């Protein structure tokens, strides 16, 4: 996504959003204009392609037919004059030169009819295969431009990639958003997990899928969780662990996720784990 001005922000901090829900809309007047231009070009190339496949337009064929009828009428008149002059030549009323002139006029009129009929036949044929192939190529290119313009326009809308909670809204209408300037921060609902550490004597009691209870600091109700990860080896107690016991013991990292979607877990919270509640 390129740097763009924000037109509207559709969510607020703390809001739960569904996958595919609209988060924000970026200014898209330029992208809309490019899409309109691409669609106009597509229609133009389609019209040209159809014209080549169908041959001349009906109006152009009508003009050729009218010209042919006029030429046929002229040829008929020339034939009548020729027939009359043949008799006059026999009776020596006219000269051979006069007769030759009339005969030439008849031949020209007949040749004109032949020419117009050929033009009419060609006009009814589609264009050559190479011309049609070139037009089809231009049409496919125009379609690709429309697809690209539609994709770029859709990129001016920001959607939630999955079910999540809006933890922060950084930018608002009129501000610039881009790859390094996000509009909002989302926390996927299934990404929250509890990290805790157990001593070696408890390690053997834990299995993937084991359920237990935990309580966050200040919470009045227990949170049911299920183990999703058990470390393969021990480590020294991390310095970030809040514990009343010594930190010099070797412990094993355990990860667990809430069983229900309505979890009290929040990033950075402190929880007390009840290992006696293992199920």
Coordinates of C-alpha atoms in Angstrom, one line a residue:
X1 CA 0.0 0.0 0.0
X2 CA 1.4 3.4 -1.0
X3 CA 1.2 6.5 1.2
X4 CA -2.4 7.8 1.1
X5 CA -4.6 10.2 2.9
X6 CA -7.2 8.7 5.2
X7 CA -10.8 9.4 4.1
X8 CA -12.6 7.7 7.0
X9 CA -11.8 5.4 10.0
X10 CA -14.6 2.9 10.7
X11 CA -13.5 1.5 14.1
X12 CA -12.8 2.7 17.6
X13 CA -10.3 1.5 20.3
X14 CA -11.6 -1.5 22.2
X15 CA -14.0 -2.5 19.5
X16 CA -14.2 -6.2 18.5
X17 CA -14.1 -6.7 14.7
X18 CA -14.8 -9.7 12.5
X19 CA -12.6 -11.0 9.7
X20 CA -13.2 -8.9 6.6
X21 CA -14.7 -6.0 8.4
X22 CA -13.9 -2.6 7.1
X23 CA -11.3 -0.8 9.2
X24 CA -10.6 2.4 7.2
X25 CA -11.1 3.9 3.8
X26 CA -8.3 5.8 2.1
X27 CA -8.7 8.7 -0.4
X28 CA -9.4 7.0 -3.8
X29 CA -10.4 9.7 -6.3
X30 CA -7.3 9.1 -8.4
X31 CA -7.8 5.3 -8.4
X32 CA -11.5 5.8 -9.3
X33 CA -10.5 7.9 -12.3
X34 CA -7.9 5.4 -13.5
X35 CA -10.6 2.6 -13.3
X36 CA -13.0 4.7 -15.3
X37 CA -10.4 5.3 -18.0
X38 CA -9.5 1.6 -18.1
X39 CA -13.2 0.6 -18.5
X40 CA -13.6 3.2 -21.3
X41 CA -10.6 1.8 -23.1
X42 CA -11.9 -1.7 -22.6
X43 CA -15.3 -0.8 -24.2
X44 CA -13.4 0.8 -27.2
X45 CA -11.3 -2.2 -27.8
X46 CA -14.3 -4.5 -27.6
X47 CA -16.2 -2.4 -30.1
X48 CA -13.2 -2.5 -32.5
X49 CA -13.0 -6.3 -32.1
X50 CA -16.7 -6.9 -32.7
X51 CA -16.5 -4.6 -35.8
X52 CA -13.6 -6.6 -37.3
X53 CA -15.5 -9.9 -36.6
X54 CA -18.7 -8.7 -38.2
X55 CA -17.3 -6.9 -41.2
X56 CA -18.5 -3.5 -42.4
X57 CA -21.3 -1.7 -40.6
X58 CA -24.8 -2.1 -42.0
X59 CA -24.8 1.6 -43.0
X60 CA -21.7 1.1 -45.1
X61 CA -23.2 -1.9 -46.8
X62 CA -26.4 0.0 -47.6
X63 CA -24.2 2.7 -49.3
X64 CA -22.5 0.0 -51.5
X65 CA -25.9 -1.5 -52.4
X66 CA -27.3 1.9 -53.4
X67 CA -24.2 2.5 -55.6
X68 CA -24.5 -0.9 -57.2
X69 CA -28.2 -0.2 -58.1
X70 CA -27.2 3.1 -59.7
X71 CA -24.4 1.3 -61.7
X72 CA -26.9 -1.4 -62.8
X73 CA -29.3 1.3 -64.0
X74 CA -26.5 3.0 -65.9
X75 CA -25.5 -0.3 -67.4
X76 CA -29.0 -1.0 -68.5
X77 CA -29.2 2.4 -70.2
X78 CA -25.9 1.8 -71.9
X79 CA -27.2 -1.6 -73.1
X80 CA -30.2 0.1 -74.7
X81 CA -28.1 2.7 -76.4
X82 CA -25.8 0.0 -77.7
X83 CA -28.6 -2.1 -79.1
X84 CA -30.0 1.0 -80.9
X85 CA -26.7 2.0 -82.3
X86 CA -26.1 -1.6 -83.6
X87 CA -29.1 -1.1 -85.9
X88 CA -28.0 2.4 -87.0
X89 CA -24.5 1.0 -87.8
X90 CA -26.0 -1.7 -90.0
X91 CA -27.9 0.9 -91.9
X92 CA -24.8 3.0 -92.0
X93 CA -26.6 5.9 -90.3
X94 CA -23.7 6.3 -87.8
X95 CA -20.0 5.9 -88.2
X96 CA -17.9 3.0 -86.7
X97 CA -16.2 5.5 -84.4
X98 CA -19.6 6.5 -82.9
X99 CA -20.6 2.9 -82.4
X100 CA -17.2 2.1 -80.7
X101 CA -17.8 5.0 -78.3
X102 CA -21.1 3.5 -77.2
X103 CA -19.7 0.0 -76.9
X104 CA -16.9 1.3 -74.7
X105 CA -19.5 3.0 -72.4
X106 CA -21.3 -0.3 -72.1
X107 CA -18.2 -2.2 -71.2
X108 CA -17.2 0.4 -68.6
X109 CA -20.7 0.2 -67.0
X110 CA -20.6 -3.6 -66.9
X111 CA -17.1 -3.5 -65.3
X112 CA -18.3 -1.0 -62.7
X113 CA -21.1 -3.5 -61.7
X114 CA -18.5 -6.3 -61.4
X115 CA -16.3 -4.1 -59.2
X116 CA -19.1 -3.0 -56.9
X117 CA -20.3 -6.6 -56.4
X118 CA -16.8 -7.6 -55.4
X119 CA -16.6 -4.7 -52.9
X120 CA -20.0 -5.7 -51.5
X121 CA -18.8 -9.3 -51.0
X122 CA -15.7 -8.2 -49.2
X123 CA -17.6 -5.8 -47.0
X124 CA -19.7 -8.7 -45.7
X125 CA -16.7 -10.7 -44.7
X126 CA -14.9 -10.3 -41.3
X127 CA -11.4 -8.9 -41.1
X128 CA -8.3 -11.0 -41.7
X129 CA -7.3 -13.4 -39.0
X130 CA -4.2 -11.5 -38.1
X131 CA -6.2 -8.3 -37.7
X132 CA -8.7 -10.0 -35.4
X133 CA -5.8 -11.6 -33.4
X134 CA -4.2 -8.2 -32.9
X135 CA -7.6 -6.8 -31.8
X136 CA -8.1 -9.7 -29.4
X137 CA -4.7 -9.1 -27.9
X138 CA -5.5 -5.4 -27.4
X139 CA -8.8 -6.4 -25.7
X140 CA -7.1 -8.8 -23.3
X141 CA -4.6 -6.0 -22.4
X142 CA -7.4 -3.6 -21.7
X143 CA -9.1 -6.2 -19.5
X144 CA -5.9 -6.7 -17.5
X145 CA -5.7 -2.9 -17.0
X146 CA -9.3 -2.9 -15.7
X147 CA -8.4 -5.8 -13.3
X148 CA -5.4 -3.9 -12.1
X149 CA -7.3 -0.6 -11.6
X150 CA -10.0 -2.5 -9.6
X151 CA -7.3 -4.1 -7.5
X152 CA -5.6 -0.8 -6.8
X153 CA -9.0 0.8 -5.9
X154 CA -9.8 -2.1 -3.5
X155 CA -6.4 -1.6 -1.9
X156 CA -7.7 1.8 -0.7
X157 CA -9.9 0.0 1.7
X158 CA -8.3 -1.7 4.8
X159 CA -10.0 -4.8 6.2
X160 CA -9.5 -6.9 9.3
X161 CA -7.4 -10.0 8.4
X162 CA -9.1 -12.0 11.1
X163 CA -11.4 -11.7 14.2
X164 CA -9.6 -9.3 16.5
X165 CA -9.8 -6.5 19.0
X166 CA -8.8 -2.9 18.1
X167 CA -6.2 -2.1 20.7
X168 CA -5.1 1.3 19.3
X169 CA -6.2 3.8 16.6
X170 CA -3.2 5.7 15.6
X171 CA -4.4 7.9 12.7
X172 CA -7.7 9.6 11.7
X173 CA -9.3 11.3 8.7
X174 CA -7.1 13.7 6.9
X175 CA -3.8 12.1 8.1
X176 CA -1.5 10.0 5.9
X177 CA -1.3 6.2 6.2
X178 CA 1.2 3.9 4.6
X179 CA 3.4 0.8 5.2
X180 CA 5.2 2.6 8.0
X181 CA 2.2 4.5 9.3
X182 CA -0.6 2.1 10.3
X183 CA -4.1 3.3 10.9
X184 CA -4.8 0.9 13.8
X185 CA -3.4 -2.0 15.9
X186 CA -5.4 -5.2 16.0
X187 CA -5.0 -8.1 18.5
X188 CA -6.3 -11.4 17.1
X189 CA -8.7 -13.0 19.5
X190 CA -7.0 -16.3 19.2
X191 CA -3.5 -15.0 19.6
X192 CA -3.6 -14.3 23.4
X193 CA -1.8 -17.0 25.4
X194 CA -0.5 -17.4 28.9
X195 CA 3.1 -18.2 29.5
X196 CA 4.1 -19.7 32.8
X197 CA 6.9 -21.9 34.2
X198 CA 6.7 -25.0 36.3
X199 CA 9.3 -26.8 38.4
X200 CA 10.7 -30.2 37.5
X201 CA 8.5 -32.1 40.0
X202 CA 5.4 -30.7 38.3
X203 CA 6.6 -31.1 34.7
X204 CA 5.7 -34.8 34.5
X205 CA 2.1 -34.1 35.4
X206 CA 1.5 -31.8 32.3
X207 CA 0.3 -33.0 28.9
X208 CA -0.9 -31.1 25.8
X209 CA -4.6 -30.5 26.2
X210 CA -4.5 -30.5 30.0
X211 CA -6.9 -28.0 31.5
X212 CA -6.4 -25.9 34.6
X213 CA -7.6 -22.7 36.2
X214 CA -5.8 -19.3 36.6
X215 CA -6.7 -16.0 38.1
X216 CA -5.5 -12.6 37.0
X217 CA -4.4 -10.0 39.5
X218 CA -7.5 -8.1 40.6
X219 CA -10.0 -10.6 38.9
X220 CA -12.8 -12.1 40.8
X221 CA -13.4 -15.1 38.6
X222 CA -11.2 -18.0 37.5
X223 CA -10.1 -18.3 33.9
X224 CA -10.2 -21.8 32.4
X225 CA -7.2 -22.5 30.1
X226 CA -5.8 -25.5 28.1
X227 CA -2.1 -26.3 27.6
X228 CA -1.0 -25.9 24.0
X229 CA 2.8 -26.1 24.3
X230 CA 5.3 -27.8 26.7
X231 CA 9.0 -27.0 26.5
X232 CA 11.3 -29.9 25.7
X233 CA 14.0 -28.9 28.1
X234 CA 14.5 -26.8 31.3
X235 CA 15.9 -23.3 31.7
X236 CA 16.8 -21.0 34.5
X237 CA 13.9 -19.0 35.9
X238 CA 13.6 -15.9 33.6
X239 CA 14.2 -12.6 35.5
X240 CA 10.8 -11.3 34.3
X241 CA 8.9 -14.0 36.3
X242 CA 7.0 -12.6 39.3
X243 CA 7.5 -15.2 42.0
X244 CA 8.0 -15.4 45.7
X245 CA 10.2 -18.4 45.2
X246 CA 13.9 -18.4 44.4
X247 CA 14.9 -17.8 40.8
X248 CA 17.8 -20.1 40.7
X249 CA 15.8 -23.2 40.1
X250 CA 15.4 -24.9 36.7
X251 CA 11.9 -24.6 35.3
X252 CA 10.0 -25.5 32.2
X253 CA 8.1 -23.1 30.0
X254 CA 4.4 -23.9 29.4
X255 CA 2.0 -22.1 27.1
X256 CA -1.8 -22.2 27.4
X257 CA -4.8 -20.6 25.7
X258 CA -8.3 -19.7 27.0
X259 CA -10.9 -22.4 26.5
X260 CA -13.6 -19.8 25.8
X261 CA -13.6 -16.9 23.4
X262 CA -14.6 -14.5 26.2
X263 CA -11.2 -14.4 27.9
X264 CA -10.0 -12.1 30.6
X265 CA -6.4 -12.4 29.3
X266 CA -4.8 -9.1 28.3
X267 CA -1.2 -8.5 27.1
X268 CA 1.1 -8.0 30.0
X269 CA -1.2 -9.2 32.8
X270 CA 0.0 -11.1 35.8
X271 CA -1.8 -14.4 36.5
X272 CA -1.7 -16.9 39.3
X273 CA -1.8 -20.5 38.0
X274 CA -3.5 -23.1 40.1
X275 CA -1.6 -26.3 39.3
X276 CA -3.8 -28.3 41.7
X277 CA -6.7 -27.8 39.3
X278 CA -5.1 -29.8 36.5
X279 CA -7.7 -31.9 34.6

